[in-house]
PDB file of C-alpha atoms in Angstrom:
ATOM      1  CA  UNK V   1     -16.879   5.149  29.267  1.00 45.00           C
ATOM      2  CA  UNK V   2     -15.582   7.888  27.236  1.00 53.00           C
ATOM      3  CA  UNK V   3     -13.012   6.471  24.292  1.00 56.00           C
ATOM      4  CA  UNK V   4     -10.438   8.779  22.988  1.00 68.00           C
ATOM      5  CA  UNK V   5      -9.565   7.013  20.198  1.00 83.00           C
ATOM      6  CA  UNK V   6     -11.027   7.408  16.633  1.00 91.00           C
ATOM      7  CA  UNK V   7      -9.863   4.001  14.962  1.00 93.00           C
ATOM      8  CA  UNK V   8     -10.781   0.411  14.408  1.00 93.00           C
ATOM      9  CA  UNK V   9     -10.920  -2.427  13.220  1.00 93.00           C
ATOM     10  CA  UNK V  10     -13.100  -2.002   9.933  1.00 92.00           C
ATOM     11  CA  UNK V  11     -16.396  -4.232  10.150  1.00 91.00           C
ATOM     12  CA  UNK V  12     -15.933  -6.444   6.729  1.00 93.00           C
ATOM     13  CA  UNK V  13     -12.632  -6.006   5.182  1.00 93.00           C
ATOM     14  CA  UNK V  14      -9.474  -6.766   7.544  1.00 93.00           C
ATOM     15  CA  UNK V  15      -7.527  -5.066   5.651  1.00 95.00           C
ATOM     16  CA  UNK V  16      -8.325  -1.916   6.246  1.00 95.00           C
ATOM     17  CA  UNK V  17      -8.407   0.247   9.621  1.00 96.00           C
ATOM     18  CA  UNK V  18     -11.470   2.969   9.873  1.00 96.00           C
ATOM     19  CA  UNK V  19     -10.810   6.564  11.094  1.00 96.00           C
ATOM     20  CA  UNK V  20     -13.703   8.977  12.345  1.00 95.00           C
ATOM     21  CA  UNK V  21     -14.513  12.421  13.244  1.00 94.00           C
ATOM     22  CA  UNK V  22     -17.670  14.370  14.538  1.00 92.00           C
ATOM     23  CA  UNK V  23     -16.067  17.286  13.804  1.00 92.00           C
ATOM     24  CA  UNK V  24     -15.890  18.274  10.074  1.00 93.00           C
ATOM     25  CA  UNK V  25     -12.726  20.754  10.619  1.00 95.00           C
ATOM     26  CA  UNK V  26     -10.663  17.750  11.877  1.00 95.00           C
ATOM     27  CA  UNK V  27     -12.093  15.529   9.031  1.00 95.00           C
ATOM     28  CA  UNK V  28     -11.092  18.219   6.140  1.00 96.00           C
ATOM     29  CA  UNK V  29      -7.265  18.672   8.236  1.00 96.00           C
ATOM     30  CA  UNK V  30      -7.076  14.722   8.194  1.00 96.00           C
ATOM     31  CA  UNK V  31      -8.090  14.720   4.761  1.00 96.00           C
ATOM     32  CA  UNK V  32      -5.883  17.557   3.138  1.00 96.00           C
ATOM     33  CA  UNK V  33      -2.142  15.401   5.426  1.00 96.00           C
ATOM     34  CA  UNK V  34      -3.603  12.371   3.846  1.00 97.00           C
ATOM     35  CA  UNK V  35      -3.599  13.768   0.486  1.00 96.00           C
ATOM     36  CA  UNK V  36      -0.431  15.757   1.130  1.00 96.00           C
ATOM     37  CA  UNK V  37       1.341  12.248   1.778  1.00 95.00           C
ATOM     38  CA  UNK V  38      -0.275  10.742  -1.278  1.00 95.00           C
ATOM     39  CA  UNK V  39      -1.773   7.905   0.947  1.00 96.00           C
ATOM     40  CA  UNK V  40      -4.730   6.419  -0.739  1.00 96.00           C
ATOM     41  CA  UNK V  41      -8.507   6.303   1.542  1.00 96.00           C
ATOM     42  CA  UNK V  42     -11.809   5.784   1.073  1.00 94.00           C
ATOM     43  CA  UNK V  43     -14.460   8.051   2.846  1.00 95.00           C
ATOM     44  CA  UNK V  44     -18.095   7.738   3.779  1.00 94.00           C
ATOM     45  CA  UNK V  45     -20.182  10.371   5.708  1.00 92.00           C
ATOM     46  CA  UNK V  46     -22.966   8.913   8.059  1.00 90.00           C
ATOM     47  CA  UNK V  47     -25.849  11.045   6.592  1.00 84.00           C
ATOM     48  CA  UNK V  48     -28.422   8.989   8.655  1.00 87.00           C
ATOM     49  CA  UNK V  49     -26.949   8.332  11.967  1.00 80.00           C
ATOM     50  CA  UNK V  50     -24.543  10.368  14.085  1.00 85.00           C
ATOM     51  CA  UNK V  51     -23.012  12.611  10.888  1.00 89.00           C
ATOM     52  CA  UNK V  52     -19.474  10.998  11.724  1.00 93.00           C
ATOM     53  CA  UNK V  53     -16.934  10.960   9.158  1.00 95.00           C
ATOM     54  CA  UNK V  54     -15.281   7.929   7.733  1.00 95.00           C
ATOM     55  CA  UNK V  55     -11.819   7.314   6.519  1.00 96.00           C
ATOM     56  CA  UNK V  56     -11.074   3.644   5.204  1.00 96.00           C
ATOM     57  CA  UNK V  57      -7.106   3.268   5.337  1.00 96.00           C
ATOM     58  CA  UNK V  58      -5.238   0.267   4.218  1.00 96.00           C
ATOM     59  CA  UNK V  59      -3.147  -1.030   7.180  1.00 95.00           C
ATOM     60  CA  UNK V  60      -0.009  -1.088   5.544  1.00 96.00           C
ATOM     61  CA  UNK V  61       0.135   3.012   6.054  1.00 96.00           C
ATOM     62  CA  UNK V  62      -1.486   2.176   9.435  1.00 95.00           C
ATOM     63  CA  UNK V  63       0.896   3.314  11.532  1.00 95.00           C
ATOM     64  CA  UNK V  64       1.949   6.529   8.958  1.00 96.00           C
ATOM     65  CA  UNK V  65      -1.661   7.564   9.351  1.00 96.00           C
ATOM     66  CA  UNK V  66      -1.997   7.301  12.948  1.00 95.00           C
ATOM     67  CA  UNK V  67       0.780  10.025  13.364  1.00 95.00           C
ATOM     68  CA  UNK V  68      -1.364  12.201  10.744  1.00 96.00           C
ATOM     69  CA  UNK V  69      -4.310  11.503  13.430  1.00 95.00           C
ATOM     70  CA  UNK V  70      -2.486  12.273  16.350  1.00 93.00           C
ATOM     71  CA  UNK V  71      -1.185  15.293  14.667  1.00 94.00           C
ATOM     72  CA  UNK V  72      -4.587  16.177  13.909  1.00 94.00           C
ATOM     73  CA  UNK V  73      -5.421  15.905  17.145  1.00 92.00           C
ATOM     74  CA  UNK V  74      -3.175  17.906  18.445  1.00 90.00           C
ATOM     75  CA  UNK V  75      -3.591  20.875  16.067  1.00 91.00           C
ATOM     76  CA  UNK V  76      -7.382  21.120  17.593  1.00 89.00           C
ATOM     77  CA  UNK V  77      -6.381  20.277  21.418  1.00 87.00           C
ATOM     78  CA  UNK V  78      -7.907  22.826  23.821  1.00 85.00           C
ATOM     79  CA  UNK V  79      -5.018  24.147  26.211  1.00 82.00           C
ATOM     80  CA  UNK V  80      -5.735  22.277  29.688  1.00 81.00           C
ATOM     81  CA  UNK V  81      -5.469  25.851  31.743  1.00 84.00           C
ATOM     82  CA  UNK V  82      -6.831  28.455  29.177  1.00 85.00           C
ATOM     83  CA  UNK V  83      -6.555  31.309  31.333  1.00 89.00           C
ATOM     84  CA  UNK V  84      -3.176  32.478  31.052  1.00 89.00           C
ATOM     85  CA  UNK V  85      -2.904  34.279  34.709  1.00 91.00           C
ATOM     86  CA  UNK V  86      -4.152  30.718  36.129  1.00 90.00           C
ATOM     87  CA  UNK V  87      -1.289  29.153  34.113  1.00 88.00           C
ATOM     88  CA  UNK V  88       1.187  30.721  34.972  1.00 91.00           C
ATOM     89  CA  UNK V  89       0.228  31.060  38.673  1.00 92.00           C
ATOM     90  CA  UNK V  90      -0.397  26.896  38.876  1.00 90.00           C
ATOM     91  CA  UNK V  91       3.541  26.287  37.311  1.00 89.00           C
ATOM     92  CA  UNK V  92       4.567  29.384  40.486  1.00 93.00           C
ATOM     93  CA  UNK V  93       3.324  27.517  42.873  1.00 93.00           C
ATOM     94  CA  UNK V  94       4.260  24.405  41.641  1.00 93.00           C
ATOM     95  CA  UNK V  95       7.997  26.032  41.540  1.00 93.00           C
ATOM     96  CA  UNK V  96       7.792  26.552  44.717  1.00 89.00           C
TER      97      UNK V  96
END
């Protein structure tokens, strides 16, 4: 099953909820709104296994940080109909 969502639960410390990204342009745009917000992380890259990137956040700016995800997100979301003839002849027929 595919999972769209890039948090958990951090392994040891409870206190903390872990953000990841395969994709280092999302990481560095996470990365720069976390900084911009002044909300404190820790980071580790996984050099050995799957080259994700980590983001350590403490829970109390849990919910802060996942609107910086989600915004994240959304600033690298692929349009679902790229094409913009196809676009705009799907919402034509769906008009009528």
């Amino acid at each position: 099953m595919i999972s769209t969502i890039n948090f958990q639960e951090h392994p040891t410390n409870r206190n903390l909820k872990v953000f990841f990204y395969s994709d280092t342009d999302h990481a560095v745009h996470f990365e720069g709104l976390l900084k911009e917000q002044s909300i404190e992380f820790e980071k580790q890259i996984d050099a050995e296994g799957d080259q994700k990137i980590y983001y350590g956040i403490h829970i109390t700016h849990f919910n802060e940080v996942k609107r910086l995800n989600y915004l994240t997100i959304g600033k690298f979301r692929k349009k679902f109909i790229p094409d913009l003839f196809f676009r705009i002849l799907l919402l034509t027929i769906s008009i009528l």
